[in-house]
Amino acid sequence: MASTAVTDPLEELWKHTMSPDRTDLLCFYPSKITMSGIWTGDSPLDFSLPLLLFQIILITTTTRAVALLLTPLRLPRYIAEILAGFLLGPSVLGRLPHFSDIAFPIRSLFILESMSLLGLIYYTFTIGVEIELHTVLRAGQRSFWFAAASALPPFLVGAVTGYVAVSTDETRRTADQFLNTLSFPVFLGATFCATAFSVLARNIAQLKLAGTDVGQLSISASLINDTFAWGGLTVATALAHVRYGMVPCMWTIVSGFLIVGASYLIVRPMLLRLAGRVSEGEVVTELQECSVLIGVMVAALVADAGGTHAIFGAFVFGLAVPNGPVGVAIVEKVEDFVVGTLLPLFFAMSGLRTDTAKITSMSAAVLLMVAALAAAILKVVAAVSVAGAFGMPLHDGVSIGLLLNTKGVIELVILNIGKNKKIMSDQSFTVLVFMSALITALVTPLLAMVVKPARRLVFYKRRTIAWPQPESEFRVLACVHMPRDVPALLTLLDVTSPSDHSPVAVQALHLIEFAGRSSALLLINASAPSSSFEHSTHGSSQVELQFKHISHAFMAYEENVLGVTARTLAAVSPYVTMHDDVTAAAEDRHSALILLPFHKHRSVDGGLEVFHPAIQPLNQNIQRFSPCTVGILVDRGLGGMPGAGCRVAALFFGGRDDREAVALATRMVYNPAIDLTVLRFVQKGGSFMGTEFDALKERKGDDACLREFLDRANSMSVGGGGGAGVEYRERGVFNASEMVAQIQEVEALGKDLFVVGKVPGLPALTAGMAEWSECPELGPIGDLLASRDFQTMASVLVVQSYARPSAGAISGELGYGGDGVPAAGRPPRPDHIRRNSIGMGNWS
């Protein structure tokens, strides 16, 4: 019984449409685009539009299913897309009888490949938008050496392998054919040296390497490597035209330079002027966005007509677009649809071209496999050598070498162009696609083992505000989401950090959300000093501009305040894991205090509105895993006033967190322009929820803390250097209603800032407040002061003291961490502390 022959659809397509000696024709029916309906007997797969929709649905669904199955292996999406195309190709499902004829008939491949190339054009455009050439040029000497060392050896391996393969091919012995196939070594070399920085950026963010030398050098070197690969792709494409003579080959190269020149001399100045107007408040209009998107198609058309390739024109046009508000607005318009729908079509077309049956020469296939593995190993060896030359650890060199072996779309683009232009055979294409997927799959677990830094045990003593030696250096990690967070933080630092008594080291950490895009500029600038930025802002991204503003503000603070040192860094990470970056930065800097902005900002009507919902769980995770004391600042205009003359009230109920709040108030005593009130609450007739020993221990700690505050205030008052007004009060209260009345009385004096502990030491007063708490990270008192119902315009700083992890501390994260009352056993909410009863009442 004869077996059914398995054919490659693209091979049949080329046989019918591209072969110069073809003798047959394919007939198409222009009227068979849309169908009349299945009720008239029409089959959807016989018409162009229903068939195209079916193919897009099939490809997208298969890609998502494979990605879902590979999720436990934590492999890049690139692997899932290649495997999905391979499954739909002739090697797997294509072997089923009539599958290719039904799902991917020859007549549909024109439209499907055109759609895939359109998606590829806009994808390469978005890659170009995210690259700034000035970023590559300022990468530094080490980045260039890593790029050169990781690009040249693999390129030479590919070029030599390609030359050996061509020279031993008996079918290419004629001079014309031999000269024409010289482009294959260049194609192979460009394939081996390419690094997919879009995939690399995602890996760096996931591995928490954005603020390290390894991350910065890897992403910088990958940008340089990609630029080199695109140049090699252009040269190889030009060499493919040697069959038509040297004149077309030279004109192809000249047209490539003309496209680059036109993009930078004509397009970029126009877009820079638009970016300048946008930075002044103008909005990017729909007409302007549409003009840029049409410009992408014009550049692709000109490049394809010039003999290079359409994606080259789109990439160069993307390079001309400044990575700022204009670029962000345009990329957001197209990226989701292109990456989610059109780009999988490109991988499917690559899978249709991949056929294991075309591997007929095992010796040639093994040669390519060995060459690909040798190129990958040489990248690691070269990176280790460069790291050794610069005195870097061996671990860093291995990490950079592995990261630079990350593969992605650009390598597949090079392979497809080579196959379309008949520079490489079906066998070479199939082997190289498999090796690309294999190397990426091997690199991923090695990255997890080698690159991912182990959690270090950092030992340092001062992890709290309270410290026996008040003159020692006070280290603060100030976290910033956007520039509007800076004024309030600087005012708070100015109030609490008198430099003439204690030196202060401030590290500002710009928290940048990594949402999956390959924002290379963010990763490069994550550990770049602020002075290295260029003064021009038109070509900068919005986040880079924010980083500049933040760093300049802290630099100015350092210059104007004696005894203060400030440094600005960035953490690029998803919000889900960003607490790891914050806690690691605090440990590295031996911080005693982490300052966090609240997840709500002041609105126009004076209330608080949510800035980003993911910031609240981020703050809670930082509180849970923090290596030091944490303060959350609820800003109601604190940044709009000078530090001098600030009126502060510290509320003391007792307990570890309140002692930290008073320790912070003790530092304010040194500030001669601060009006400070410390109000201690004592519960009348109350009992401590715990053992008698614990009660005595807590009372002794509270008394010692307040005694130190009073001694410091009295000594400063006698010496004439104390604050403008330091006042200490004690109030006895029976219940929460009286407590709120006393707080209202203090607020009526016109306070600008309340400082409270997260977990108050009088749980009997606040036990019922947990039932209606909106923000558990603020604790019961902080949540009360931050609520709209309390009707105050004062800002609130909630302090959580550092403590060694324990079962009680962990359970406390679920509530208020120290009241000792489980959620199921809490008393019912008392009527006297209902939200609607807290207002401008007549408190006595």
XYZ file of N, CA and C in Angstrom, residues 141-265:
375
model
N 32.968 51.999 27.800
C 34.011 51.146 27.235
C 33.748 49.677 27.504
N 33.320 49.356 28.709
C 33.096 47.946 29.027
C 31.985 47.351 28.165
N 30.925 48.122 27.925
C 29.830 47.604 27.105
C 30.290 47.316 25.690
N 31.103 48.211 25.126
C 31.595 47.982 23.764
C 32.507 46.761 23.700
N 33.331 46.570 24.719
C 34.201 45.398 24.705
C 33.392 44.112 24.859
N 32.399 44.122 25.732
C 31.552 42.932 25.854
C 30.795 42.670 24.551
N 30.315 43.727 23.908
C 29.593 43.554 22.651
C 30.502 43.003 21.561
N 31.701 43.570 21.459
C 32.629 43.110 20.419
C 33.070 41.671 20.661
N 33.363 41.365 21.924
C 33.823 40.009 22.235
C 32.736 38.973 22.059
N 31.490 39.356 22.281
C 30.392 38.391 22.145
C 29.817 38.352 20.737
N 30.212 39.290 19.868
C 29.679 39.317 18.504
C 30.688 38.794 17.479
N 31.939 39.203 17.584
C 32.910 38.844 16.550
C 33.217 37.341 16.505
N 33.527 36.665 17.621
C 33.783 35.212 17.518
C 32.605 34.424 16.957
N 31.360 34.639 17.423
C 30.247 33.908 16.800
C 30.063 34.257 15.330
N 30.295 35.526 14.977
C 30.173 35.899 13.568
C 31.211 35.172 12.721
N 32.434 35.086 13.222
C 33.474 34.369 12.477
C 33.147 32.884 12.374
N 32.613 32.305 13.452
C 32.225 30.890 13.393
C 31.151 30.680 12.337
N 30.150 31.554 12.324
C 29.099 31.428 11.322
C 29.610 31.654 9.914
N 30.477 32.665 9.741
C 30.997 32.953 8.406
C 31.857 31.801 7.883
N 32.716 31.272 8.736
C 33.577 30.160 8.309
C 32.735 28.924 8.020
N 31.766 28.628 8.878
C 30.895 27.468 8.644
C 30.123 27.631 7.346
N 29.580 28.819 7.125
C 28.847 29.055 5.876
C 29.739 28.946 4.658
N 30.972 29.446 4.775
C 31.894 29.363 3.629
C 32.269 27.912 3.330
N 32.483 27.121 4.399
C 32.806 25.703 4.188
C 31.630 24.985 3.549
N 30.426 25.276 4.022
C 29.243 24.627 3.460
C 29.055 24.997 1.995
N 29.298 26.258 1.646
C 29.119 26.698 0.264
C 30.204 26.117 -0.633
N 31.442 26.137 -0.162
C 32.551 25.686 -0.996
C 32.522 24.188 -1.249
N 31.894 23.416 -0.369
C 31.808 21.968 -0.565
C 30.533 21.542 -1.279
N 29.687 22.518 -1.637
C 28.443 22.209 -2.341
C 28.738 22.081 -3.830
N 28.548 20.897 -4.380
C 28.856 20.649 -5.783
C 27.937 21.411 -6.721
N 26.755 21.813 -6.234
C 25.810 22.515 -7.115
C 26.141 23.989 -7.262
N 27.131 24.475 -6.526
C 27.445 25.900 -6.568
C 28.870 26.109 -7.064
N 29.295 25.317 -8.009
C 30.654 25.411 -8.511
C 30.841 26.523 -9.531
N 29.768 26.955 -10.173
C 29.933 28.016 -11.172
C 30.246 29.330 -10.469
N 30.911 30.221 -11.207
C 31.369 31.476 -10.613
C 30.208 32.334 -10.140
N 29.140 32.425 -10.967
C 28.005 33.266 -10.598
C 27.316 32.737 -9.346
N 27.065 31.429 -9.330
C 26.387 30.853 -8.178
C 27.253 30.934 -6.928
N 28.553 30.758 -7.092
C 29.448 30.809 -5.938
C 29.502 32.223 -5.352
N 29.564 33.242 -6.241
C 29.589 34.625 -5.783
C 28.268 34.990 -5.103
N 27.183 34.486 -5.664
C 25.875 34.788 -5.093
C 25.732 34.194 -3.692
N 26.251 33.010 -3.464
C 26.077 32.348 -2.179
C 27.086 32.818 -1.131
N 27.916 33.798 -1.451
C 28.754 34.391 -0.414
C 27.924 35.107 0.638
N 26.691 35.443 0.295
C 25.828 36.082 1.287
C 25.414 35.098 2.382
N 25.451 33.786 2.119
C 25.076 32.815 3.141
C 25.999 32.871 4.360
N 27.344 32.953 4.205
C 28.184 33.099 5.398
C 27.868 34.351 6.200
N 27.562 35.459 5.516
C 27.230 36.690 6.247
C 25.910 36.509 7.000
N 24.934 35.889 6.334
C 23.666 35.612 7.003
C 23.868 34.734 8.225
N 24.669 33.707 8.092
C 24.892 32.785 9.196
C 25.629 33.473 10.341
N 26.622 34.298 10.012
C 27.338 35.031 11.052
C 26.437 35.997 11.788
N 25.574 36.718 11.046
C 24.634 37.642 11.694
C 23.653 36.894 12.583
N 23.260 35.695 12.165
C 22.347 34.891 12.977
C 22.987 34.482 14.296
N 24.243 34.065 14.249
C 24.922 33.595 15.456
C 25.232 34.723 16.437
N 25.532 35.911 15.933
C 25.936 36.991 16.836
C 24.756 37.788 17.365
N 23.561 37.586 16.805
C 22.399 38.384 17.214
C 21.975 38.021 18.634
N 21.492 39.035 19.358
C 20.925 38.868 20.695
C 19.578 39.570 20.724
N 18.551 38.876 21.155
C 17.208 39.456 21.198
C 17.070 40.283 22.475
N 17.327 41.601 22.360
C 17.305 42.412 23.575
C 15.893 42.564 24.129
N 14.849 42.360 23.298
C 13.493 42.427 23.830
C 13.243 41.296 24.826
N 13.685 40.084 24.493
C 13.571 38.953 25.413
C 14.551 39.114 26.570
N 15.740 39.641 26.248
C 16.767 39.840 27.273
C 16.298 40.823 28.339
N 15.660 41.912 27.906
C 15.178 42.908 28.867
C 14.174 42.291 29.831
N 13.296 41.432 29.310
C 12.307 40.785 30.171
C 12.988 39.852 31.172
N 14.011 39.122 30.719
C 14.740 38.234 31.629
C 15.455 39.017 32.719
N 16.055 40.147 32.342
C 16.786 40.955 33.314
C 15.837 41.492 34.372
N 14.660 41.923 33.941
C 13.686 42.430 34.910
C 13.208 41.316 35.840
N 12.965 40.132 35.300
C 12.483 39.028 36.112
C 13.545 38.531 37.086
N 14.834 38.628 36.692
C 15.921 38.154 37.533
C 16.438 39.221 38.488
N 15.794 40.403 38.506
C 16.173 41.490 39.413
C 17.609 41.954 39.167
N 17.973 42.090 37.906
C 19.329 42.510 37.558
C 19.371 43.907 36.950
N 18.230 44.603 36.947
C 18.181 45.896 36.264
C 19.126 46.912 36.886
N 19.335 46.859 38.186
C 20.190 47.840 38.839
C 21.592 47.356 39.095
N 22.022 46.297 38.409
C 23.356 45.738 38.619
C 24.224 45.948 37.396
N 25.522 45.762 37.589
C 26.455 45.852 36.466
C 26.147 44.801 35.404
N 25.757 43.614 35.860
C 25.460 42.534 34.909
C 24.293 42.933 34.015
N 23.227 43.443 34.594
C 22.072 43.842 33.798
C 22.372 44.989 32.871
N 23.056 46.011 33.368
C 23.341 47.179 32.549
C 24.258 46.828 31.386
N 25.333 46.083 31.672
C 26.272 45.724 30.612
C 25.631 44.791 29.593
N 24.780 43.885 30.039
C 24.148 42.937 29.117
C 23.207 43.646 28.154
N 22.351 44.534 28.678
C 21.400 45.194 27.792
C 22.114 46.165 26.865
N 23.185 46.831 27.338
C 23.943 47.734 26.470
C 24.640 46.953 25.364
N 25.266 45.845 25.731
C 25.956 45.039 24.722
C 24.973 44.441 23.728
N 23.777 44.067 24.183
C 22.795 43.498 23.259
C 22.322 44.533 22.249
N 22.197 45.793 22.671
C 21.833 46.848 21.729
C 22.895 46.995 20.643
N 24.153 46.979 21.061
C 25.235 47.087 20.082
C 25.248 45.869 19.164
N 25.055 44.686 19.723
C 25.025 43.471 18.914
C 23.886 43.498 17.902
N 22.718 43.968 18.334
C 21.589 44.030 17.418
C 21.849 45.016 16.285
N 22.476 46.141 16.616
C 22.828 47.097 15.569
C 23.784 46.464 14.561
N 24.749 45.725 15.069
C 25.687 45.025 14.193
C 24.970 43.970 13.362
N 24.008 43.263 13.971
C 23.277 42.222 13.244
C 22.432 42.827 12.126
N 21.781 43.967 12.400
C 21.000 44.613 11.348
C 21.894 45.090 10.205
N 23.084 45.574 10.560
C 24.024 45.944 9.501
C 24.446 44.748 8.670
N 24.728 43.630 9.345
C 25.081 42.416 8.608
C 23.946 41.915 7.749
N 22.714 42.049 8.233
C 21.549 41.646 7.447
C 21.437 42.482 6.170
N 21.691 43.782 6.278
C 21.632 44.653 5.101
C 22.692 44.281 4.088
N 23.922 44.035 4.567
C 25.009 43.664 3.650
C 24.715 42.329 2.985
N 24.237 41.374 3.769
C 23.951 40.058 3.195
C 22.833 40.147 2.165
N 21.829 40.970 2.430
C 20.747 41.148 1.452
C 21.268 41.759 0.168
N 22.189 42.721 0.309
C 22.781 43.338 -0.880
C 23.609 42.321 -1.658
N 24.355 41.469 -0.960
C 25.154 40.458 -1.643
C 24.290 39.455 -2.390
N 23.062 39.284 -1.927
C 22.177 38.352 -2.619
C 21.805 38.843 -4.009
N 22.018 40.114 -4.279
C 21.693 40.682 -5.585
C 22.860 40.652 -6.550
N 23.951 39.992 -6.150
C 25.113 39.910 -7.039
C 24.769 39.152 -8.310
N 23.773 38.272 -8.241
C 23.380 37.498 -9.429
C 22.950 38.414 -10.575
N 22.501 39.626 -10.200
C 22.082 40.568 -11.236
C 23.193 41.540 -11.614
N 24.368 41.370 -11.011
C 25.486 42.244 -11.314
C 25.882 43.068 -10.106
N 27.047 43.699 -10.185
C 27.545 44.496 -9.076
C 26.801 45.819 -8.932
N 26.285 46.346 -10.048
C 25.593 47.640 -9.965
C 24.343 47.551 -9.098
N 23.438 46.568 -9.282
C 22.299 46.454 -8.365
C 22.716 46.234 -6.918
N 23.817 45.513 -6.715
C 24.293 45.273 -5.355
C 24.703 46.585 -4.695
N 25.441 47.417 -5.420
C 25.886 48.692 -4.860
C 24.701 49.619 -4.620
N 23.747 49.620 -5.570
C 22.582 50.491 -5.394
C 21.736 50.049 -4.206
N 21.729 48.764 -3.902
C 21.006 48.290 -2.721
C 21.618 48.862 -1.454
N 22.948 48.843 -1.380
C 23.621 49.405 -0.202
C 23.400 50.909 -0.131
N 23.486 51.586 -1.278
C 23.278 53.036 -1.295
C 21.855 53.392 -0.862
N 20.887 52.604 -1.322
C 19.499 52.886 -0.931
C 19.311 52.718 0.570
N 20.019 51.756 1.170
C 19.942 51.601 2.621
C 20.458 52.831 3.343
N 21.611 53.389 2.863
C 22.142 54.614 3.470
C 21.194 55.794 3.247
N 20.557 55.842 2.088
C 19.623 56.937 1.818
C 18.417 56.877 2.762
N 17.938 55.666 3.040
C 16.813 55.528 3.977
C 17.209 56.009 5.367
N 18.416 55.616 5.797
C 18.893 56.061 7.111
C 19.031 57.577 7.152
N 19.628 58.143 6.096
C 19.816 59.583 6.057
C 18.504 60.346 6.037
N 17.547 59.884 5.230
C 16.252 60.566 5.172
C 15.522 60.483 6.508
N 15.645 59.348 7.174
C 14.957 59.200 8.458
C 15.516 60.156 9.501
N 16.829 60.339 9.508
C 17.431 61.174 10.544
C 17.526 62.646 10.165
N 17.514 62.952 8.888
C 17.622 64.351 8.465
C 16.262 64.990 8.217
